[in-house]
Short mmCIF file of C-alpha atoms in Angstrom, two decimals:
data_model
loop_
_atom_site.label_atom_id
_atom_site.label_comp_id
_atom_site.label_asym_id
_atom_site.label_seq_id
_atom_site.Cartn_x
_atom_site.Cartn_y
_atom_site.Cartn_z
CA MET A 12 -45.38 51.55 -16.82
CA ARG A 13 -46.67 52.09 -13.61
CA ASP A 14 -49.85 49.03 -14.58
CA MET A 15 -46.75 46.85 -15.70
CA LEU A 16 -44.86 47.40 -11.77
CA LEU A 17 -47.82 46.75 -10.09
CA ILE A 18 -48.78 43.36 -12.44
CA ALA A 19 -44.76 42.37 -11.69
CA LEU A 20 -45.20 43.05 -7.76
CA TYR A 21 -48.48 41.16 -7.35
CA ALA A 22 -47.37 38.23 -9.53
CA PHE A 23 -44.02 38.22 -7.62
CA GLY A 24 -45.83 38.46 -4.28
CA GLY A 25 -48.07 35.39 -5.50
CA ALA A 26 -45.19 33.34 -6.73
CA ALA A 27 -42.99 34.08 -3.48
CA ALA A 28 -45.94 32.46 -1.54
CA ALA A 29 -46.16 29.79 -3.64
CA GLY A 30 -42.42 29.07 -2.94
CA LEU A 31 -42.23 29.44 0.34
CA ALA A 32 -45.08 26.92 0.95
CA GLY A 33 -42.90 24.65 -1.78
CA ALA A 34 -39.84 25.20 0.52
CA GLY A 35 -41.52 24.14 3.62
CA ALA A 36 -43.02 21.10 1.94
CA LEU A 37 -39.45 20.14 0.76
CA ARG A 38 -38.04 20.31 4.47
CA LEU A 39 -40.54 17.99 5.81
CA ILE A 40 -40.00 15.27 3.32
CA ARG A 41 -36.11 15.93 2.92
CA ARG A 42 -35.62 12.37 3.79
CA ARG A 43 -38.26 10.71 1.38
CA SER A 44 -37.89 9.60 -2.10
CA LEU A 45 -36.58 11.61 -4.77
CA THR A 46 -39.46 10.97 -6.66
CA VAL A 47 -41.26 12.79 -4.31
CA SER A 48 -39.00 16.00 -4.29
CA LEU A 49 -39.09 16.16 -7.83
CA ALA A 50 -42.90 16.21 -7.72
CA VAL A 51 -42.77 18.75 -5.29
CA VAL A 52 -40.63 20.99 -7.31
CA ALA A 53 -42.71 20.70 -10.50
CA ALA A 54 -45.77 21.51 -8.28
CA VAL A 55 -44.19 24.19 -6.94
CA ALA A 56 -43.33 25.73 -10.39
CA VAL A 57 -46.73 25.77 -11.52
CA SER A 58 -48.20 27.03 -8.15
CA ALA A 59 -46.02 30.14 -8.65
CA MET A 60 -47.36 30.40 -11.86
CA LEU A 61 -50.84 29.65 -11.10
CA SER A 62 -50.73 31.97 -7.74
CA GLY A 63 -48.85 35.16 -9.30
CA THR A 64 -51.84 34.76 -11.84
CA LEU A 65 -54.56 34.64 -9.30
CA ALA A 66 -53.21 37.83 -7.69
CA VAL A 67 -52.99 39.88 -10.84
CA ALA A 68 -56.49 38.76 -11.58
CA GLN A 69 -57.95 39.70 -7.60
CA ALA A 70 -56.22 43.10 -8.91
CA MET A 71 -58.08 43.58 -11.37
CA PHE A 72 -55.71 43.39 -14.25
CA LEU A 73 -57.45 40.33 -15.88
CA SER A 74 -60.62 39.59 -17.17
CA SER A 75 -62.30 36.51 -15.88
CA HIS A 76 -62.53 35.15 -19.83
CA ASP A 77 -58.52 35.93 -19.83
CA LEU A 78 -58.30 34.00 -16.14
CA SER A 79 -60.08 30.86 -17.45
CA VAL A 80 -57.50 30.59 -20.20
CA VAL A 81 -54.48 31.17 -17.92
CA THR A 82 -55.92 28.50 -15.87
CA THR A 83 -56.55 26.00 -18.21
CA VAL A 84 -53.00 26.72 -19.99
CA VAL A 85 -51.35 26.26 -16.13
CA ALA A 86 -53.41 23.05 -15.48
CA MET A 87 -52.18 21.56 -18.66
CA ALA A 88 -48.77 22.35 -17.94
CA ALA A 89 -48.90 21.06 -14.25
CA VAL A 90 -50.24 17.67 -15.44
CA VAL A 91 -47.19 17.64 -17.95
CA SER A 92 -44.89 18.78 -15.23
CA MET A 93 -45.98 16.29 -12.74
CA ALA A 94 -45.78 13.51 -15.36
CA THR A 95 -42.23 14.43 -16.33
CA ALA A 96 -41.09 15.16 -12.91
CA LEU A 97 -42.57 11.42 -11.65
CA LEU A 98 -40.84 9.76 -14.77
CA LEU A 99 -37.19 11.55 -13.93
CA GLY A 100 -37.65 10.66 -10.35
CA ARG A 101 -38.54 7.07 -11.09
CA TRP A 102 -35.80 6.78 -13.66
CA VAL A 103 -33.35 8.35 -10.82
CA VAL A 104 -34.34 6.17 -7.92
CA ALA A 105 -34.06 2.88 -10.31
CA ARG A 106 -30.08 4.14 -11.07
CA SER A 107 -29.80 5.12 -7.51
CA ARG A 108 -30.65 1.29 -6.53
CA GLU A 109 -28.57 -0.37 -9.06
CA LEU A 110 -25.68 1.44 -7.57
CA VAL A 111 -26.80 0.65 -4.16
CA VAL A 112 -26.90 -3.28 -5.40
CA ALA A 113 -23.15 -2.95 -6.89
CA ALA A 114 -22.04 -1.15 -3.88
CA ARG A 115 -23.41 -3.73 -1.58
CA SER A 116 -21.52 -6.49 -3.80
CA PHE A 117 -18.34 -4.32 -3.12
CA GLY A 118 -19.28 -4.07 0.57
CA ASP A 119 -19.45 -8.03 0.92
CA GLY A 120 -15.78 -8.82 -0.46
CA GLY A 121 -16.60 -8.44 -4.36
CA ASP A 122 -15.20 -6.40 -7.08
CA PHE A 123 -17.34 -3.09 -7.72
CA THR A 124 -18.92 -3.55 -11.17
CA ALA A 125 -20.59 -0.40 -12.12
CA PRO A 126 -24.40 -0.53 -13.51
CA GLU A 127 -24.27 -0.67 -17.15
CA VAL A 128 -27.13 1.95 -17.77
CA PRO A 129 -26.05 5.25 -18.30
CA ALA A 130 -26.77 7.48 -15.01
CA THR A 131 -26.81 11.18 -14.20
CA ALA A 132 -23.36 13.33 -13.90
CA GLU A 133 -23.63 12.91 -10.13
CA LEU A 134 -24.32 9.30 -9.95
CA ALA A 135 -21.59 8.34 -12.51
CA ALA A 136 -19.10 10.71 -10.23
CA VAL A 137 -20.09 8.18 -7.34
CA SER A 138 -19.62 5.10 -9.35
CA ARG A 139 -16.38 5.73 -10.70
CA GLU A 140 -14.99 6.76 -7.00
CA LEU A 141 -16.50 3.24 -5.95
CA ALA A 142 -14.84 1.59 -8.59
CA ALA A 143 -11.55 3.42 -7.69
CA THR A 144 -11.94 1.96 -3.98
CA SER A 145 -12.42 -1.02 -4.93
CA ALA A 146 -9.19 -1.10 -7.36
CA ARG A 147 -7.57 0.39 -4.02
CA LEU A 148 -9.18 -2.23 -1.78
CA ALA A 149 -8.45 -5.20 -3.91
CA GLU A 150 -4.66 -4.35 -3.94
CA SER A 151 -4.65 -3.96 0.07
CA ARG A 152 -6.67 -7.27 0.49
CA MET A 153 -3.97 -8.88 -1.93
CA ARG A 154 -0.85 -7.41 0.00
CA GLU A 155 -2.61 -8.44 2.98
CA ARG A 156 -3.00 -11.95 1.71
CA ALA A 157 0.68 -11.89 0.65
CA LEU A 158 1.71 -10.77 4.30
CA GLU A 159 -0.23 -12.99 5.78
CA SER A 160 1.13 -16.10 3.75
CA SER A 161 4.77 -14.76 4.20
CA ARG A 162 3.89 -14.75 8.07
CA ARG A 163 2.76 -17.79 8.17
CA GLU A 164 6.26 -19.10 5.89
CA LEU A 165 8.21 -17.13 8.52
CA VAL A 166 6.76 -18.79 11.47
CA ALA A 167 7.11 -22.50 10.12
CA TRP A 168 10.59 -21.44 9.02
CA ILE A 169 11.92 -19.84 12.50
CA SER A 170 9.98 -22.93 14.30
CA HIS A 171 12.30 -25.44 11.98
CA ASP A 172 15.43 -23.00 12.29
CA LEU A 173 14.91 -22.50 16.45
CA ARG A 174 14.32 -26.58 16.79
CA THR A 175 18.13 -27.61 15.12
CA PRO A 176 19.96 -25.55 17.55
CA LEU A 177 17.79 -26.00 20.39
CA ALA A 178 17.91 -29.78 19.96
CA GLY A 179 21.66 -29.62 19.56
CA LEU A 180 22.19 -27.73 22.76
CA ARG A 181 20.05 -29.82 24.49
CA ALA A 182 21.81 -33.11 23.78
CA MET A 183 25.59 -31.79 24.26
CA SER A 184 24.30 -30.09 27.86
CA GLU A 185 22.53 -33.25 28.59
CA ALA A 186 26.22 -34.96 27.48
CA LEU A 187 28.13 -32.64 29.66
CA GLU A 188 25.77 -33.09 32.43
CA ASP A 189 26.18 -36.90 32.46
CA GLY A 190 29.95 -36.94 31.85
CA VAL A 191 29.78 -38.51 28.89
CA ALA A 192 30.90 -35.81 26.57
CA ALA A 193 34.56 -36.99 25.27
CA ASP A 194 35.77 -33.44 24.54
CA PRO A 195 34.24 -30.96 26.99
CA GLN A 196 35.85 -27.83 25.56
CA ARG A 197 34.67 -28.88 22.20
CA TYR A 198 31.35 -28.96 23.38
CA LEU A 199 31.47 -26.01 24.82
CA ARG A 200 32.91 -24.23 22.02
CA GLN A 201 29.81 -25.59 19.91
CA ILE A 202 27.33 -24.37 22.73
CA ARG A 203 28.94 -20.73 22.27
CA THR A 204 28.32 -21.00 18.33
CA GLU A 205 24.65 -21.98 18.68
CA VAL A 206 24.15 -18.90 21.35
CA GLU A 207 25.56 -16.71 19.06
CA HIS A 208 23.49 -18.04 15.90
CA LEU A 209 20.67 -17.78 17.95
CA ASN A 210 21.11 -14.25 19.39
CA ASP A 211 21.97 -13.06 15.69
CA MET A 212 18.40 -14.62 14.47
CA VAL A 213 16.33 -12.91 17.67
CA GLY A 214 18.45 -9.61 16.63
CA ASP A 215 16.96 -10.07 12.94
CA LEU A 216 13.84 -10.37 14.04
CA PHE A 217 14.06 -7.34 16.79
CA GLU A 218 15.28 -5.25 13.75
CA LEU A 219 12.58 -6.70 11.37
CA SER A 220 9.56 -5.83 14.00
CA ARG A 221 11.07 -2.25 14.78
CA ILE A 222 10.65 -1.91 10.41
CA HIS A 223 7.12 -3.03 10.00
CA ALA A 224 6.01 -1.21 13.50
CA GLY A 225 7.82 2.17 11.83
CA THR A 226 9.73 2.28 15.14
CA LEU A 227 13.00 2.33 13.50
CA VAL A 228 15.03 5.65 14.43
CA LEU A 229 17.75 6.70 12.08
CA SER A 230 21.15 8.82 13.49
CA PRO A 231 22.29 10.12 9.78
CA SER A 232 25.85 11.51 9.62
CA ARG A 233 27.63 12.31 6.55
CA ILE A 234 30.35 8.96 5.56
CA SER A 235 31.97 8.12 2.49
CA LEU A 236 31.03 5.21 0.32
CA TYR A 237 34.78 4.38 0.49
CA ASP A 238 34.77 4.06 4.48
CA LEU A 239 31.60 2.30 4.15
CA VAL A 240 32.39 -0.37 1.67
CA GLY A 241 36.05 -0.41 3.37
CA ASP A 242 34.49 -1.65 6.73
CA ALA A 243 31.87 -4.05 5.51
CA LEU A 244 34.38 -6.01 3.05
CA ALA A 245 36.90 -6.02 6.37
CA GLY A 246 33.62 -7.61 8.68
CA ALA A 247 32.81 -9.98 5.96
CA ASP A 248 36.92 -11.39 4.82
CA PRO A 249 36.46 -13.99 7.50
CA LEU A 250 33.51 -15.71 6.27
CA ALA A 251 34.68 -15.30 2.59
CA ARG A 252 37.84 -16.94 3.49
CA ARG A 253 36.14 -19.63 5.06
CA HIS A 254 33.69 -20.33 2.05
CA GLY A 255 36.78 -19.77 -0.36
CA VAL A 256 35.41 -16.81 -2.14
CA ARG A 257 37.36 -13.61 -3.61
CA LEU A 258 36.00 -10.35 -2.28
CA VAL A 259 36.74 -7.29 -4.97
CA GLY A 260 36.06 -3.86 -4.05
CA ASP A 261 38.21 -2.01 -6.57
CA SER A 262 35.26 0.10 -7.60
CA VAL A 263 34.29 2.34 -5.26
CA GLU A 264 34.26 5.79 -5.27
CA PRO A 265 34.42 8.42 -2.10
CA VAL A 266 31.31 10.14 -2.70
CA PRO A 267 29.41 11.34 0.70
CA VAL A 268 26.46 10.11 1.88
CA GLU A 269 23.95 11.02 4.80
CA VAL A 270 23.13 8.02 6.29
CA ASP A 271 22.93 6.10 9.62
CA GLY A 272 26.45 4.18 9.33
CA LYS A 273 25.30 1.33 11.71
CA GLU A 274 22.23 0.55 10.05
CA MET A 275 23.92 0.47 6.33
CA SER A 276 26.57 -1.16 7.57
CA ARG A 277 24.01 -4.22 8.44
CA VAL A 278 22.57 -3.56 4.87
CA LEU A 279 26.00 -4.10 3.33
CA GLY A 280 26.66 -7.40 6.01
CA ASN A 281 23.62 -8.79 4.77
CA LEU A 282 24.18 -8.44 1.47
CA LEU A 283 27.58 -9.73 1.36
CA VAL A 284 26.88 -12.77 3.70
CA ASN A 285 24.05 -13.78 1.46
CA ALA A 286 26.59 -13.11 -1.55
CA ILE A 287 28.91 -15.19 0.10
CA ARG A 288 27.13 -18.17 1.23
CA ARG A 289 25.42 -18.52 -2.39
CA THR A 290 28.75 -18.07 -4.55
CA PRO A 291 30.14 -21.36 -5.11
CA VAL A 292 34.19 -21.63 -3.95
CA ASP A 293 36.68 -20.13 -6.10
CA GLY A 294 33.70 -17.73 -7.15
CA THR A 295 33.69 -13.89 -6.80
CA VAL A 296 31.72 -11.52 -5.04
CA ALA A 297 32.17 -7.79 -6.45
CA VAL A 298 31.31 -4.97 -4.46
CA ALA A 299 31.15 -1.32 -6.50
CA ALA A 300 29.96 2.16 -5.62
CA GLY A 301 29.58 5.53 -7.22
CA ARG A 302 27.04 7.68 -8.60
CA SER A 303 24.08 6.93 -10.16
CA ALA A 304 23.68 7.21 -14.16
CA ASP A 305 21.37 10.12 -13.52
CA GLY A 306 23.74 12.05 -10.74
CA ASP A 307 20.70 12.30 -8.47
CA GLY A 308 21.99 9.88 -6.06
CA VAL A 309 24.52 7.02 -5.55
CA VAL A 310 24.58 2.94 -6.04
CA LEU A 311 26.07 0.29 -3.79
CA SER A 312 25.78 -2.92 -5.54
CA VAL A 313 27.07 -6.48 -4.50
CA THR A 314 27.31 -9.25 -7.52
CA ASP A 315 27.61 -12.75 -6.82
CA GLY A 316 28.12 -15.70 -8.50
CA CYS A 317 25.28 -17.82 -7.57
CA GLY A 318 23.84 -18.92 -11.01
CA GLY A 319 21.06 -16.51 -11.01
CA ILE A 320 17.53 -16.55 -9.50
CA PRO A 321 14.71 -17.77 -11.02
CA GLU A 322 12.42 -14.98 -12.81
CA HIS A 323 9.11 -16.41 -10.73
CA ASP A 324 11.34 -15.60 -7.62
CA LEU A 325 12.68 -12.39 -8.06
CA PRO A 326 9.64 -10.14 -6.92
CA ARG A 327 9.78 -12.21 -3.63
CA VAL A 328 13.39 -11.61 -3.04
CA PHE A 329 12.78 -8.78 -0.70
CA ASP A 330 9.76 -10.55 1.23
CA THR A 331 10.16 -11.48 4.51
CA GLY A 332 11.09 -14.80 5.08
CA TRP A 333 11.94 -15.85 1.48
CA ARG A 334 14.78 -17.98 1.03
CA GLY A 335 14.39 -19.23 -2.61
CA SER A 336 14.53 -22.89 -3.30
CA ASP A 337 16.33 -25.60 -1.80
CA ALA A 338 19.78 -25.33 -3.75
CA ARG A 339 20.61 -21.83 -2.86
CA THR A 340 19.05 -22.20 0.84
CA PRO A 341 22.08 -21.28 3.09
CA PRO A 342 22.32 -23.77 6.03
CA ALA A 343 21.70 -20.83 8.47
CA GLY A 344 19.33 -18.33 8.66
CA ALA A 345 15.50 -17.39 8.48
CA GLY A 346 15.29 -15.47 5.49
CA LEU A 347 15.27 -12.22 6.97
CA GLY A 348 18.40 -10.43 6.05
CA LEU A 349 16.72 -9.11 2.45
CA ALA A 350 13.66 -7.98 4.03
CA ILE A 351 15.90 -6.10 6.61
CA VAL A 352 17.67 -4.91 4.01
CA GLN A 353 14.72 -3.20 2.03
CA GLY A 354 13.35 -1.91 5.00
CA ILE A 355 16.40 0.13 6.09
CA VAL A 356 17.23 1.12 2.72
CA GLU A 357 13.39 2.59 2.35
CA ALA A 358 13.96 3.92 5.75
CA HIS A 359 16.71 6.46 4.25
CA ARG A 360 14.41 7.28 1.56
CA GLY A 361 16.24 5.00 -0.84
CA ARG A 362 15.33 1.79 -3.06
CA ALA A 363 16.55 -1.83 -3.03
CA THR A 364 16.80 -3.86 -6.57
CA VAL A 365 17.88 -7.16 -7.73
CA ARG A 366 18.49 -8.14 -11.19
CA ASN A 367 20.39 -11.29 -12.90
CA ILE A 368 23.76 -10.92 -14.61
CA PRO A 369 25.42 -13.98 -16.33
CA GLY A 370 26.78 -16.25 -13.80
CA GLY A 371 24.77 -14.53 -10.79
CA CYS A 372 22.96 -11.96 -9.64
CA ARG A 373 23.19 -8.21 -8.20
CA PHE A 374 21.82 -6.58 -5.89
CA GLU A 375 21.66 -2.73 -6.05
CA VAL A 376 20.79 -0.02 -3.17
CA LEU A 377 20.17 3.44 -4.43
CA LEU A 378 20.82 6.05 -2.17
CA PRO A 379 20.34 9.90 -2.13
CA THR A 380 23.41 11.90 -1.96
CA ALA A 381 24.23 13.92 0.83
CA GLY A 382 22.22 17.05 1.45
CA ALA A 383 19.91 15.54 -1.51
#
């Protein structure tokens, strides 16, 4: 028993010396290729066995014949171990290089395509993460392109919508200045109307910039849907009369909501103005409000008689600057109203949607109930 303990101690001492030397070597080559590191690991394993054997032999526990046999076995094991380590290292390095090439194309703006040859579990995990990141970046690029397209369209439409009233204001002011206006009071009233239109457009742009910048500050308070809808209908009634459109708000429940009254009035006002302008004479715009089907929120809906929105346009309805086809484009407005609606509703943790119904379309605003 005592001899076995001594053999174990001598063997451990020799192997430990080889292990320390190997650890130092690995530290020195830690930035080198994985193939070299694997070769060092294999060499350390064999050297540890050989060092332990030599230590035991020096302590006179092995005969010279037995030492020769053990040394030969260890040498053969060293050859096989080194060859295996080199082959494994070359295979892993090859897979790593394939992953680097795939990642480089992904970094240059393309889509990441994982190498077809199976890799280690760690490299496979890295490949999956790169594929997921590539998908997220592709979605981000698509959103960026869509936003850039919307910004270009918005600038073009704003430029067009500003040019018309500004040209009118210039012509009327020159007529008044030259004293050739047949009815100066009518000109002054028209100038006031155009200035109010420009002021509304600038207000919409300012509101939209606050929404996009995330600086829209809400002051929520407990309000009844009945009062909110009633005020909005009263404000939109003059416009509806001028367009010959009937406003209906009979299906409104007095459900309490926790919202910013001013901002939600703007939401309803934009939806009503949008519906009235797109509904033909003698048409009807209906407003309804009540609890959602699942009872977790409230739904405000505005239904018009516009004839419906083309299916390919439905996903773009709430985009900045969207105004639809020429047949559905009102004479005024830069396509900001519905984008403002979506921004304000989302700031209230709600959701704005639109869908076609027979003869028109229905805009719905889903909001959480008070205290939700």
